[in-house]
Structure formats: C-alpha cells, structure tokens
Short mmCIF file of C-alpha atoms in Angstrom, two decimals:
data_model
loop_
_atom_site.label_atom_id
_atom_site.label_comp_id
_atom_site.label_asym_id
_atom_site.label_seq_id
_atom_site.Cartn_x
_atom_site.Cartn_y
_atom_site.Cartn_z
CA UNK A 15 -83.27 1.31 69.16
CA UNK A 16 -79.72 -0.02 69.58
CA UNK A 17 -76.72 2.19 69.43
CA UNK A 18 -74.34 1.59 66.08
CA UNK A 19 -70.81 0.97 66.53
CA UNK A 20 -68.28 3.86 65.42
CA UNK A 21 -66.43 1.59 62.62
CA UNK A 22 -63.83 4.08 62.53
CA UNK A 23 -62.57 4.11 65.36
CA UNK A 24 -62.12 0.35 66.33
CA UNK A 25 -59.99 0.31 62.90
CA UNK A 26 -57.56 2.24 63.94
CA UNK A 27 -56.00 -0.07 66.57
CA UNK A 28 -55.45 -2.94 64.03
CA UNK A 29 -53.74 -0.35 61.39
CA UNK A 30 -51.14 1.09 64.15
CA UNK A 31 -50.44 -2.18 65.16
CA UNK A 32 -49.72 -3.58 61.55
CA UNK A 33 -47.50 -0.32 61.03
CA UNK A 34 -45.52 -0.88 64.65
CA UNK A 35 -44.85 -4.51 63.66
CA UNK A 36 -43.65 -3.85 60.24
CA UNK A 37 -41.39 -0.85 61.76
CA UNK A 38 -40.04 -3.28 63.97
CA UNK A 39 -39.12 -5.57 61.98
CA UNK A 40 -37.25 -3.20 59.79
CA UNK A 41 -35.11 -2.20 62.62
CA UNK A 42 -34.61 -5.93 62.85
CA UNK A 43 -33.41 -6.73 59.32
CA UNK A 44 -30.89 -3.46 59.58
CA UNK A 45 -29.27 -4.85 62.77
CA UNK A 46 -28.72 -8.41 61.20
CA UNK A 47 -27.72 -6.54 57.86
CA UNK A 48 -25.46 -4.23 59.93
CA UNK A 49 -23.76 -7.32 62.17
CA UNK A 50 -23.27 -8.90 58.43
CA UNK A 51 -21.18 -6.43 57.34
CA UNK A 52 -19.69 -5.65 60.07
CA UNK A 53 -18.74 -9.48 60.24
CA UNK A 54 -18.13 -9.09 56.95
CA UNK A 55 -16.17 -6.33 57.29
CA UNK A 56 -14.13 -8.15 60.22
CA UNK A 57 -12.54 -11.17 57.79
CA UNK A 58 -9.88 -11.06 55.60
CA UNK A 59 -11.46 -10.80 51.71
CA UNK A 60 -9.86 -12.81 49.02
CA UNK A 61 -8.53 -10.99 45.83
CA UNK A 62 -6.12 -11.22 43.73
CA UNK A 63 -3.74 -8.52 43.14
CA UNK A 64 -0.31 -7.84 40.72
CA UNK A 65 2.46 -6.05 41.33
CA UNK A 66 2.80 -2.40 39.42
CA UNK A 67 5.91 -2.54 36.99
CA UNK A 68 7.56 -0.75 34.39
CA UNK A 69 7.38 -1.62 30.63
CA UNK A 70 6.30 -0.36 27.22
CA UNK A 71 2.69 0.64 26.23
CA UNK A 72 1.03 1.30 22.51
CA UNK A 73 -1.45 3.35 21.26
CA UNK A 74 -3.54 2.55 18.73
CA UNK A 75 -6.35 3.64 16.06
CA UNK A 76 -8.51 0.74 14.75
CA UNK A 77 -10.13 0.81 11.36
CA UNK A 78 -11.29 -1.61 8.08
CA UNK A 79 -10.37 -1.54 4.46
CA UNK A 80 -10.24 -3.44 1.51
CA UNK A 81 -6.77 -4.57 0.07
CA UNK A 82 -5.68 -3.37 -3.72
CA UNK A 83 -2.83 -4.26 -5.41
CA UNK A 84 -1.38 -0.99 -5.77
CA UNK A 85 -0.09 -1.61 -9.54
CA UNK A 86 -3.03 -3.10 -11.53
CA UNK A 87 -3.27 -2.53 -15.26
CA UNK A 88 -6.96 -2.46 -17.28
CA UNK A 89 -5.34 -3.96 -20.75
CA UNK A 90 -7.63 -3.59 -24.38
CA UNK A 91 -6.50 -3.54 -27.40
CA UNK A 92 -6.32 -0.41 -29.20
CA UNK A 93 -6.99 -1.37 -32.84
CA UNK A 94 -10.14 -3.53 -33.64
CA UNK A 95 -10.14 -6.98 -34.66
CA UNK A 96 -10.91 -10.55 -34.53
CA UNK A 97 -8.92 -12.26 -31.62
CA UNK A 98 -6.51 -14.73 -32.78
CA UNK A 99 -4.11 -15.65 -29.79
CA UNK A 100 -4.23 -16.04 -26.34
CA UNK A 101 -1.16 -16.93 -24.80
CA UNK A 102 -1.18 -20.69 -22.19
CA UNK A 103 0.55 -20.70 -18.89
CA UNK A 104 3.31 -23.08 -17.76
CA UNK A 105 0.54 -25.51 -17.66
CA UNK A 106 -0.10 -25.03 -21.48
CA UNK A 107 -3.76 -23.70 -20.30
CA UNK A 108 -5.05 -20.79 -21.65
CA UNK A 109 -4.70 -17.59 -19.99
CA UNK A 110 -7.51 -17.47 -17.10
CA UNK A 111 -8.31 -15.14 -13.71
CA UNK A 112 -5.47 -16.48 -11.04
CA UNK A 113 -2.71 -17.21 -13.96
CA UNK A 114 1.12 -15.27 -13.50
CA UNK A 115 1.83 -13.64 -16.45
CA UNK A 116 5.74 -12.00 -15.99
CA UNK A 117 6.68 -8.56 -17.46
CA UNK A 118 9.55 -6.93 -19.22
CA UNK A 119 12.85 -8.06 -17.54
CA UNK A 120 16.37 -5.67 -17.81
CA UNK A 121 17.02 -4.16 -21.33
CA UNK A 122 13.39 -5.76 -22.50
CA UNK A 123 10.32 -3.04 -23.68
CA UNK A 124 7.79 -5.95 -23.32
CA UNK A 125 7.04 -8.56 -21.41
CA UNK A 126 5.16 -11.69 -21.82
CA UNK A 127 3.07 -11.38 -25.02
CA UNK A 128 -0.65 -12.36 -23.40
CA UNK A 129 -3.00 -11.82 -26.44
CA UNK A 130 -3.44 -10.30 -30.25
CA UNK A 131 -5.83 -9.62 -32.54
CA UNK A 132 -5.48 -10.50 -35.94
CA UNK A 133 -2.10 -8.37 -37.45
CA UNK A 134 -1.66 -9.18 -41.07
CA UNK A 135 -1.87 -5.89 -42.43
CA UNK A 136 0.48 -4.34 -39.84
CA UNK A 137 2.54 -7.08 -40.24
CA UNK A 138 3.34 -6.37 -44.07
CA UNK A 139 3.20 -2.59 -43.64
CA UNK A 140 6.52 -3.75 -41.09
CA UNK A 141 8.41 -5.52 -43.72
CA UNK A 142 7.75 -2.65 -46.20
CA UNK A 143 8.88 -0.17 -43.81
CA UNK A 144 12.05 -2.47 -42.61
CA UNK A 145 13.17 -2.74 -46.74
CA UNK A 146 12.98 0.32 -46.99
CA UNK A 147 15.12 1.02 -44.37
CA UNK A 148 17.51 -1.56 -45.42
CA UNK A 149 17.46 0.37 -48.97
CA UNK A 150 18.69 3.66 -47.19
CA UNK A 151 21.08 2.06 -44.76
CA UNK A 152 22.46 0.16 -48.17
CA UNK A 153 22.41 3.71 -49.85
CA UNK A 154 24.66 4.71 -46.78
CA UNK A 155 27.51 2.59 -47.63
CA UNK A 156 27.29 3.18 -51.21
CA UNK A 157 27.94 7.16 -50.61
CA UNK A 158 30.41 6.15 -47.64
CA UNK A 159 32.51 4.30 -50.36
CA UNK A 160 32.30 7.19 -52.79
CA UNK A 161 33.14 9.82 -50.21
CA UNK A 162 36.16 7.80 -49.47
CA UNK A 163 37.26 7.57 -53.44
CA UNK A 164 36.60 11.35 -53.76
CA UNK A 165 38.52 12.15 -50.51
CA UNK A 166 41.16 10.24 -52.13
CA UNK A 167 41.06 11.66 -56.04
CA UNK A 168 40.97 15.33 -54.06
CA UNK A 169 44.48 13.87 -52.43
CA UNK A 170 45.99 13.06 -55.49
CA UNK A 171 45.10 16.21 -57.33
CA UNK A 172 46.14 18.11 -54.75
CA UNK A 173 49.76 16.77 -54.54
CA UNK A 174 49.78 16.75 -58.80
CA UNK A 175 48.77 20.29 -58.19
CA UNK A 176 51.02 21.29 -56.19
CA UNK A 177 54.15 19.63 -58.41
CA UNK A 178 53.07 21.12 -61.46
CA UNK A 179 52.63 24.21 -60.02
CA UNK A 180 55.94 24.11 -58.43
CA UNK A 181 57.10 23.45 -62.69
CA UNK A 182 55.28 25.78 -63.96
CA UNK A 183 56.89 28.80 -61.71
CA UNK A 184 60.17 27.34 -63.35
CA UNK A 185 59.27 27.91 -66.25
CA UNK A 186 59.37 24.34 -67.67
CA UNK A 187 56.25 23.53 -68.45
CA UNK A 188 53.48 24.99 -70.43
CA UNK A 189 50.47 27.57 -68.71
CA UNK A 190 48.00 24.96 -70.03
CA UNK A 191 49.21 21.95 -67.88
CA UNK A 192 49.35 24.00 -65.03
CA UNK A 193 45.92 25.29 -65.49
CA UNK A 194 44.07 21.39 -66.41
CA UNK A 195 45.81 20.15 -63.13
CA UNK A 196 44.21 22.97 -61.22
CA UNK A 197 41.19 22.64 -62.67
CA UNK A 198 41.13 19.04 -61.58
CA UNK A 199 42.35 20.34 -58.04
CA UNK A 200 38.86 22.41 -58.33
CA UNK A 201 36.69 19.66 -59.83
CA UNK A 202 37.61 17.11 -56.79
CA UNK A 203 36.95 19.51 -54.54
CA UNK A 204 33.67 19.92 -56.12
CA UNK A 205 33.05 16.15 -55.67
CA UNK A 206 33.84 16.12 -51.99
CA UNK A 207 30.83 18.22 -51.39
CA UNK A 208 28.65 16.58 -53.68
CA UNK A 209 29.72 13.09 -52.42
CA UNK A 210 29.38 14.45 -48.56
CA UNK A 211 25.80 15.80 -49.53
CA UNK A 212 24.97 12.51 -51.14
CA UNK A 213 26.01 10.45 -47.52
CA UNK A 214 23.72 13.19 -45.76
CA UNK A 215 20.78 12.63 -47.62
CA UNK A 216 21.07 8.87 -47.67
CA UNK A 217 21.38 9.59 -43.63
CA UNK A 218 18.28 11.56 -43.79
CA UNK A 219 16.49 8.73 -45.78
CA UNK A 220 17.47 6.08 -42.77
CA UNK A 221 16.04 8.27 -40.60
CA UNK A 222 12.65 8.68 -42.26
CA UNK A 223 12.45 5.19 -42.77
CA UNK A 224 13.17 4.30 -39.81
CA UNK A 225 10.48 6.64 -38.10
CA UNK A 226 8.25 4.96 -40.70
CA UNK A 227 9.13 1.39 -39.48
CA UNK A 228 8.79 2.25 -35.74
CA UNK A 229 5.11 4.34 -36.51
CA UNK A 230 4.41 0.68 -38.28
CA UNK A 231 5.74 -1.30 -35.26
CA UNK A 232 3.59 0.72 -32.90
CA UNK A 233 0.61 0.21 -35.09
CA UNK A 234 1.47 -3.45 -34.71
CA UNK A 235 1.44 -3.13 -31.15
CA UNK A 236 -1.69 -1.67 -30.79
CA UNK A 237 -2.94 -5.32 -31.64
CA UNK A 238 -1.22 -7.23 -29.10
CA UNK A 239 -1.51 -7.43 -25.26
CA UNK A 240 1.57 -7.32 -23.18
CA UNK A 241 2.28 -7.82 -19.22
CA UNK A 242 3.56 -4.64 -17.92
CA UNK A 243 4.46 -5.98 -15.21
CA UNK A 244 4.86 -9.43 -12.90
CA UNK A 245 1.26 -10.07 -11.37
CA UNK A 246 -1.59 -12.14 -11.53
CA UNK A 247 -4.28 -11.74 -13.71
CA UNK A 248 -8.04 -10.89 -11.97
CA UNK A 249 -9.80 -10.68 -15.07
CA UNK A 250 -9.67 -12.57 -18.50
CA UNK A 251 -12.69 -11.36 -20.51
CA UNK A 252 -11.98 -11.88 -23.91
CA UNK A 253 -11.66 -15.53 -25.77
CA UNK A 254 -9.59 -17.12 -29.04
CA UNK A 255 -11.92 -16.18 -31.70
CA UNK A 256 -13.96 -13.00 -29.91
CA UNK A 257 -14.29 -9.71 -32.50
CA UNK A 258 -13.11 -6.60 -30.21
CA UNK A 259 -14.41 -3.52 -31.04
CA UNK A 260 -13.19 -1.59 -28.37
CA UNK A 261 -12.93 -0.98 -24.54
CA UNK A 262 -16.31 1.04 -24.01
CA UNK A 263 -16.51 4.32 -21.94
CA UNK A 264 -16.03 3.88 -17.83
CA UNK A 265 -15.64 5.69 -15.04
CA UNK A 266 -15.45 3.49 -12.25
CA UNK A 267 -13.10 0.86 -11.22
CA UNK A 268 -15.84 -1.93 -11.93
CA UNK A 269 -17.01 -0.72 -14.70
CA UNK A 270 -13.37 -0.16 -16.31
CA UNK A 271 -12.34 -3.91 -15.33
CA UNK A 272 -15.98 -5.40 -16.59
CA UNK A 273 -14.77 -3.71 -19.75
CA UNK A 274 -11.29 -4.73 -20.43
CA UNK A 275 -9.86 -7.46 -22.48
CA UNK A 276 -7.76 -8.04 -19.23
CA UNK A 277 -6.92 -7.04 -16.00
CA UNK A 278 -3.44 -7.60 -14.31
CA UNK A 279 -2.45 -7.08 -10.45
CA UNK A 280 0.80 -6.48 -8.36
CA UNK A 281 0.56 -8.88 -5.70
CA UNK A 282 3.58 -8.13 -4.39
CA UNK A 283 2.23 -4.94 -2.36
CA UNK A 284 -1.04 -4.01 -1.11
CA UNK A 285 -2.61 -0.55 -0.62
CA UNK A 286 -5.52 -0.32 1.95
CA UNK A 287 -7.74 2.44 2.29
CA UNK A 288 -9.01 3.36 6.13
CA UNK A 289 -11.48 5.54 7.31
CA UNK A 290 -10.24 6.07 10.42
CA UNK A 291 -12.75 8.26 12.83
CA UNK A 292 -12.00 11.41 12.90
CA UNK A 293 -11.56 12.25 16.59
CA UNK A 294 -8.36 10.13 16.29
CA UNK A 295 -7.20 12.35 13.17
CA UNK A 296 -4.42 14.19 15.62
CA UNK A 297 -2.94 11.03 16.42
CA UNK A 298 -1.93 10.07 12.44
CA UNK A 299 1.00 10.43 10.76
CA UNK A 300 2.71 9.07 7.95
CA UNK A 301 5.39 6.13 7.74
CA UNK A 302 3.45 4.99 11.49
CA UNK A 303 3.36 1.13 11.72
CA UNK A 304 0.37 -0.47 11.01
CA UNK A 305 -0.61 -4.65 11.27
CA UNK A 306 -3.38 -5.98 9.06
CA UNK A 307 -5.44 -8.88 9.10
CA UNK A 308 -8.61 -10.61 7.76
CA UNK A 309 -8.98 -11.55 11.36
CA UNK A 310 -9.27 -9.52 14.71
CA UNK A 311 -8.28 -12.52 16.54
CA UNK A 312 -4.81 -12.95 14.79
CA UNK A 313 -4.34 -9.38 15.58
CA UNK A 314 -5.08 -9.73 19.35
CA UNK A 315 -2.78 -12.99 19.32
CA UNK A 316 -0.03 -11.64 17.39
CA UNK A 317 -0.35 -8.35 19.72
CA UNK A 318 0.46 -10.78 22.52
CA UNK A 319 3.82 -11.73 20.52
CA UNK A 320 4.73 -8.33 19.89
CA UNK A 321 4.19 -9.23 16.02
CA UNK A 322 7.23 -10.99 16.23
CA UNK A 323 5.68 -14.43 14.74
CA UNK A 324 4.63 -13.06 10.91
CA UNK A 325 1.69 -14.31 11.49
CA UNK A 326 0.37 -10.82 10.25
CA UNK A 327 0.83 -8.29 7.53
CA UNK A 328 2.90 -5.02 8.56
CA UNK A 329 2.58 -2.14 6.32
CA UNK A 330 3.05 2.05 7.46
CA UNK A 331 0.81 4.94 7.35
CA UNK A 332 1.40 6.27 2.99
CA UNK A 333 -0.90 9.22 3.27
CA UNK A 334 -3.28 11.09 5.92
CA UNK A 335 -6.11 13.10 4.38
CA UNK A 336 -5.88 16.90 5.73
CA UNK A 337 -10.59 16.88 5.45
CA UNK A 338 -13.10 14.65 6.50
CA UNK A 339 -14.96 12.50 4.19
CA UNK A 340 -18.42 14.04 4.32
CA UNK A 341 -20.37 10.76 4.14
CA UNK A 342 -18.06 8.49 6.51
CA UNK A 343 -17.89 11.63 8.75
CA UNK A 344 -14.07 10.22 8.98
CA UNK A 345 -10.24 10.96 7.91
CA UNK A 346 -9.66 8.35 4.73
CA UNK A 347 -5.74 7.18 5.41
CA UNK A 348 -3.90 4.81 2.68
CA UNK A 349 -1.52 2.01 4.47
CA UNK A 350 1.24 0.74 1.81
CA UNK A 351 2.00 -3.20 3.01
CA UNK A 352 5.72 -3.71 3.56
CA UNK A 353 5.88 -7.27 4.64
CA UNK A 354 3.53 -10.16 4.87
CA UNK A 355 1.83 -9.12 1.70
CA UNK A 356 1.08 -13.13 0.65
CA UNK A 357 -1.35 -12.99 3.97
CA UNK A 358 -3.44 -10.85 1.72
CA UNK A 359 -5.18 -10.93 -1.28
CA UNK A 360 -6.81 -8.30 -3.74
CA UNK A 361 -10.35 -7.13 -2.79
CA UNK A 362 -9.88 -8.46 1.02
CA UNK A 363 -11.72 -7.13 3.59
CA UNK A 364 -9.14 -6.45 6.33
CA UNK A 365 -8.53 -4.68 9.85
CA UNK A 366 -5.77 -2.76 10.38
CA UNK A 367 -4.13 -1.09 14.22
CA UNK A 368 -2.33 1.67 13.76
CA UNK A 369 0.22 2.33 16.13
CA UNK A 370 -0.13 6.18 16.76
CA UNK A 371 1.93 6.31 19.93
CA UNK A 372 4.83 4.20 21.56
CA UNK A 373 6.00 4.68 25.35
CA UNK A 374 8.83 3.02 26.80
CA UNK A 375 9.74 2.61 30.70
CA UNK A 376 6.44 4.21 31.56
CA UNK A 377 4.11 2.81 34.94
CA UNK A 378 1.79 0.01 33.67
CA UNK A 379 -0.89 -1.65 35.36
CA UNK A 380 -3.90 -4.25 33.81
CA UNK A 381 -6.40 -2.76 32.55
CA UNK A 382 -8.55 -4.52 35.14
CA UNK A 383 -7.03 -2.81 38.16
CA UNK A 384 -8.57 0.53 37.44
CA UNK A 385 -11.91 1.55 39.27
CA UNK A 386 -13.63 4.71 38.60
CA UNK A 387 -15.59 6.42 40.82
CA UNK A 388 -17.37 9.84 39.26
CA UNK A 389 -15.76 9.66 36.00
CA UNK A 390 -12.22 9.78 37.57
CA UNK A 391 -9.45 6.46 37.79
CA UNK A 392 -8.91 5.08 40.93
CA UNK A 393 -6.66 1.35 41.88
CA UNK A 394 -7.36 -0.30 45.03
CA UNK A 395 -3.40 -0.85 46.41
CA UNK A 396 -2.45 -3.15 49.16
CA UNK A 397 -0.88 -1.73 51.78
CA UNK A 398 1.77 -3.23 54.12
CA UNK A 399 -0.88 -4.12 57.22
CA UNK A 400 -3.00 -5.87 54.53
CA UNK A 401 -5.93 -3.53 53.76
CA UNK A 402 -7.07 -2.40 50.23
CA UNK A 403 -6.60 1.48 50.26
CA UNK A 404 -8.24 3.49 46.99
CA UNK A 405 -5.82 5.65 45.76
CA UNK A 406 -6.57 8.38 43.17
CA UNK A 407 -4.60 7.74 39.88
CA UNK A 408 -3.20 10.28 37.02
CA UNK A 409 -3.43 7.68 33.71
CA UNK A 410 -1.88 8.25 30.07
CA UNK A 411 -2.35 6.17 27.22
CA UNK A 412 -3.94 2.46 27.34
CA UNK A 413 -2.97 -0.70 25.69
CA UNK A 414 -4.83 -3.44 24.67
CA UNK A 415 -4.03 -5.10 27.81
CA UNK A 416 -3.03 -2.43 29.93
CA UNK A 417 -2.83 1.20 31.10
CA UNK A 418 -0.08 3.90 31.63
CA UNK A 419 0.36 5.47 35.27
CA UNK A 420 1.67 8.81 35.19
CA UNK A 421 0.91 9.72 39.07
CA UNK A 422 -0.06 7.96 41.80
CA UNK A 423 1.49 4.61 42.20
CA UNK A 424 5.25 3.60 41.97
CA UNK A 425 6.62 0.46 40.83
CA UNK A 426 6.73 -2.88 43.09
CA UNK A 427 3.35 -1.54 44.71
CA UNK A 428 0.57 -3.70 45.28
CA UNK A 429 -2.95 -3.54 42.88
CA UNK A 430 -5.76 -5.50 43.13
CA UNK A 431 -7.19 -6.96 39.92
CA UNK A 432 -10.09 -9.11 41.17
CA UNK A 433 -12.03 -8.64 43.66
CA UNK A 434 -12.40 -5.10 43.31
CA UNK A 435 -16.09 -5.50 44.13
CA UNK A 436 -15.91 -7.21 47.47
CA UNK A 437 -14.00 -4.35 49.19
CA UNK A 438 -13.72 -0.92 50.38
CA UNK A 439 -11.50 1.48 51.16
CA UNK A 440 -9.88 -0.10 54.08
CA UNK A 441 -10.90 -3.64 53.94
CA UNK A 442 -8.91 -6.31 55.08
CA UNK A 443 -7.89 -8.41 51.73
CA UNK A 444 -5.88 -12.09 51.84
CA UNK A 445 -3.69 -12.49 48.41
CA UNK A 446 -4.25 -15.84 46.37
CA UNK A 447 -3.54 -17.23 43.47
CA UNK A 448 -6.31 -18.38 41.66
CA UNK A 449 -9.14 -15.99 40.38
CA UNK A 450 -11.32 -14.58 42.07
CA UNK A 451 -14.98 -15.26 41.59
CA UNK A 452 -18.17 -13.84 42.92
#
C-alpha cells in the first residue's frame, strides 16, 4: 500500500507566501504614497486667499407671508332691494375687480357713490322730512319778526309809562290814564315772554325736524354703496338688476368677501404676516427694517446693493407676538410696508429678511474662509514665509456673504478662501488670481 500525502501541510507554504507578497506590497504602496506627499508636501500649493478688512455686517431672520392691504372694506347694503345702479369707471365701464374707485376728499362724508338699490320710498320720506323742516325754519322767522315788534311795543310803553307817570305825580292828569298806560307797560311785557316762548318752540320744531330728515337721510343711505376710501376694488359680486337680500352670516375673511356686494382695498400699504421660527424670537423687535419680495433672488441681488436700487419693498417690524403659534410651532410678526408698496400686490406670496442686528467697523471675512474642525471655526492665514497656518477664530454674527471676527485675526492679514482642501497646517501655498479648482 502506498503512503498518502499530508494535504495539510504542503498548503501551508503557498498561503504564507501569498500573505508575505501581499504584505510586501503594502509596504510598497505606503512608501510611494508617503514620497507623494512628501513631494507633495515639498511644492508650493495654489490658493487663493483675501485680505481680512473692516466693514459692516447684518443679521437677519428669514420668513414668508402673504401681502394684505391693511385697509380693505367688505361693503353690502343694509336695506333690501332690487339693484338699480352701478356706478362706470373713467372708462364708462361698469364697476369690475381691478377698477379705482376714490373716497371722501376734505370737508366730504362720502366718497364716490359705487352702487344703490332701488330708493324711492326713502327718497320721498327725504322731501317730507326736508318741508317740514323748511316749515319750522319759516316758523323761525315769523316769531323772530314778532319778538322784534314786541321788544319794540314793550319800548314804547315803557317810555309812555314813564311820562305819564312822571304827570300823574303832578297832579295833572287823571289816576285812570296813569293806570291804562301801566297796564299796557304790563301787557307788553307779557308779550315779550309769550313772543320769546313762541321763537323757542319754533327752535325746538327745527330741531325735531331736522333729526327727522337726517334719520330719513341715513335710511337713504343704507341703500347706496360708497368708497370709504381710495383703493381698488377685489371683488364686485353684485350686478344692475340683482335683488339683495342681505350679506349672509361669516366668519372668515373668504367667506365675508364671497358674501359682499363689494370689496375695496388700500393699495397704498401692505401688511404681511410672518411666522418667523421661534428660536429667532429674541432677536425681534418692533420698527426693525425689513425687505420683501416675491422673489429670493431680487432679495440676494438687491442685498448686494445695499437696497439702495428700489428694486424691493422696505417695510419695519409693526408687532412681535409675546407666544408661539401652537400649530406653526413659531412667533407670528406683522411687517407694515413703508416704501415700494406698488412691487406688491394683495394676496402675494412674499419673503421677507428681517434685519435683527446691524454691526459697523467690526472684522469681516467671506464666509468661505472659515474651516471647522470639531465643531469649532478655524481660517487658514498666510503667513509672511508663505505657509498656510490654522489659526483658531472667536466669530459673531454672519452675513449673507460674510462673517464677523471678534478674536483671532486683525485686519490686512492674509485668509485663504480656496483651496482650503489642498493644505495643512504649515503647507507651503503660492497666491493667484483666478479660482482655485480641484
């Protein structure tokens, strides 16, 4: 019988072999990797690198809203009827959403007279009510004129009076002339009350009538439609010919303008309401400036400008609410618009940046100089002997574009903006120009 191999043990030399090789070669990668860095390390890097200056840096809060005029009016009718007018614009069109209607100018109580219902009844109880007043005010005059003749028969009795009298103590006339001229004395003195009682009344009468004739005037309002104010109307929901009944019961906003004869807006200033996130509720205040737009990328342009170009509308912080809404989980803040207001229109979805904090000759560098390394800010500076050194920065509040430096750096100092990733601390770096790319 022929012996049988040990399997075992002739496969070990192959496996030892295979794990030498591959352990050598390992030690061969590292040493090229290692002389590749260290070459690497050995050349000047290319970056690109600003210098650290002084300047002014924002703060902001970000947040959407909806624009609202701020004055809108829900106008009905009060009083039932069939519609008879509806007032045209310049154009002669009827009254439609998107038409100017003007209100009440200086020393007017209405402005432009937009609709009515039909009036004829209110309309005659106002001419009864004005006759009657011109009845009283006539009744006036009358009792004016007869106060004046009785002031002026109590005159003349009292100087006849007064000359008898002075007669009749000489003995020269008789007791009974004396006493008929005072009696007349008496009598007109009688009259001036009566006559100064009659003017009151007839006073009294003016007034009742004309509290009559206003109650009818206001009756005669409650069928017409006025503009209470300059605006532009968002809703025209009733036609020439309609029967009103009524506005019907609402509680919302939509509902009480989808039940309205009409519905009139202030376009002149805007009110937008923010719910801002409520980690940022410490930073707002009122009156701070805020810029709105329907677009984020106006915002970011016009921040470039400083919002010097109008290209934006500017408004300021009305109110701050002291809770947090429960469903937004947020602080609901109302910006009043106090320029650029045409930019906007009612209902528009808009962004607004609040400025919550201004900082002038502070430290600044880009945003893109800043490295962090365990949660903490670091810039990579060039020094004088050309190396990039990491230094350990202190930073405050951050711009759009850049950040605040409170310790650490200095102005005129060296940072490195691109780059960053090809160096270390120590590194050799050569300055250029253009980017830097990968």
């Amino acid at each position: 019988m022929s012996k049988q191999k040990n399997p075992g043990k002739n496969s070990a030399v192959p496996a030892r072999v295979s794990r030498l090789t591959n352990y050598l070669l390992c030690i061969a990668l590292s040493c090229a990797a290692f002389s590749s860095a260290s070459a690497q390390q050995g050349k000047n890097q290319p970056v690109r690198a600003v210098e650290v200056k002084t300047g002014t840096v924002y703060d902001w809060a970000f947040s959407e809203g909806v624009a609202q005029g701020i004055r809108r009016e829900y106008l009905s009718f009060e009083k039932g009827g069939k519609i008879t007018f509806i007032a045209s614009d310049q154009q002669n069109i009827p009254l439609r959403a998107g038409s100017r209607v003007y209100g009440p100018k200086a020393g007017e109580k209405f402005g432009q007279l937009l609709a009515r219902v039909d009036e004829r009844a209110d309309i005659e109880s106002v001419r009864e009510f004005e006759a009657a007043l011109n009845a009283a005010r006539l009744r006036i005059d009358q009792a004016d004129s007869q106060l004046k003749q009785v002031k002026n028969n109590l005159q003349l009795a009292q100087s006849s009076f007064t000359r008898n009298e002075s007669i009749w103590k000489k003995k020269l006339i008789p007791k009974e002339q004396y006493d008929a001229s005072r009696t007349e004395l008496l009598n007109a003195k009688e009259s001036l009350t009566t006559a100064k009682a009659e003017l009151a009344t007839a006073k009294s009468q003016e007034k009742s009538a004309l509290a009559q004739l206003n109650q009818a005037k206001v009756a005669l309002e409650k069928t017409s439609i006025f503009a209470p104010f300059d605006g532009v109307l968002r809703k025209v929901n009733v036609r020439q010919g309609d029967y009103w009944g009524g506005p019907a019961g609402a509680t919302s906003d939509r509902e009480r303008e989808a039940s309205s004869a009409m519905v009139v807006v202030d376009t002149s200033q805007y009110e937008v309401t923010l719910n801002v996130p409520y980690y940022a509720g410490d930073k707002l205040q009122e009156n701070q400036a805020v810029f709105l737009s329907w677009s984020s990328a106006k915002l970011l342009s016009a921040a470039k400008n400083h919002f010097s170009d109008n290209s934006v509308s500017q408004g300021h912080v009305y109110s701050v609410s002291p809770s947090i809404n429960l469903e937004q989980r947020a602080i609901e803040v109302k910006v009043h618009t106090r320029s650029g207001a045409g930019l906007l229109k009612d209902g528009m979805h808009v962004t607004a940046w609040i400025m919550v904090d201004k900082k002038e000759d502070v430290t600044l560098v880009p945003n893109n100089a800043i490295v962090t390394r365990n949660n903490k800010p670091f810039v990579y500076r060039v020094t004088d002997q050309g190396q990039a050194e990491l230094v350990a920065v202190q930073t405050g509040i951050e711009d759009l574009n850049q950040v605040e430096i409170t310790d650490g750096l200095s102005p005129g100092m060296q940072v490195i903006t691109e780059g960053k990733h090809k160096v270390v601390n120590g590194t050799k770096v050569r300055l250029v120009q253009e980017s830097v790319h990968e």
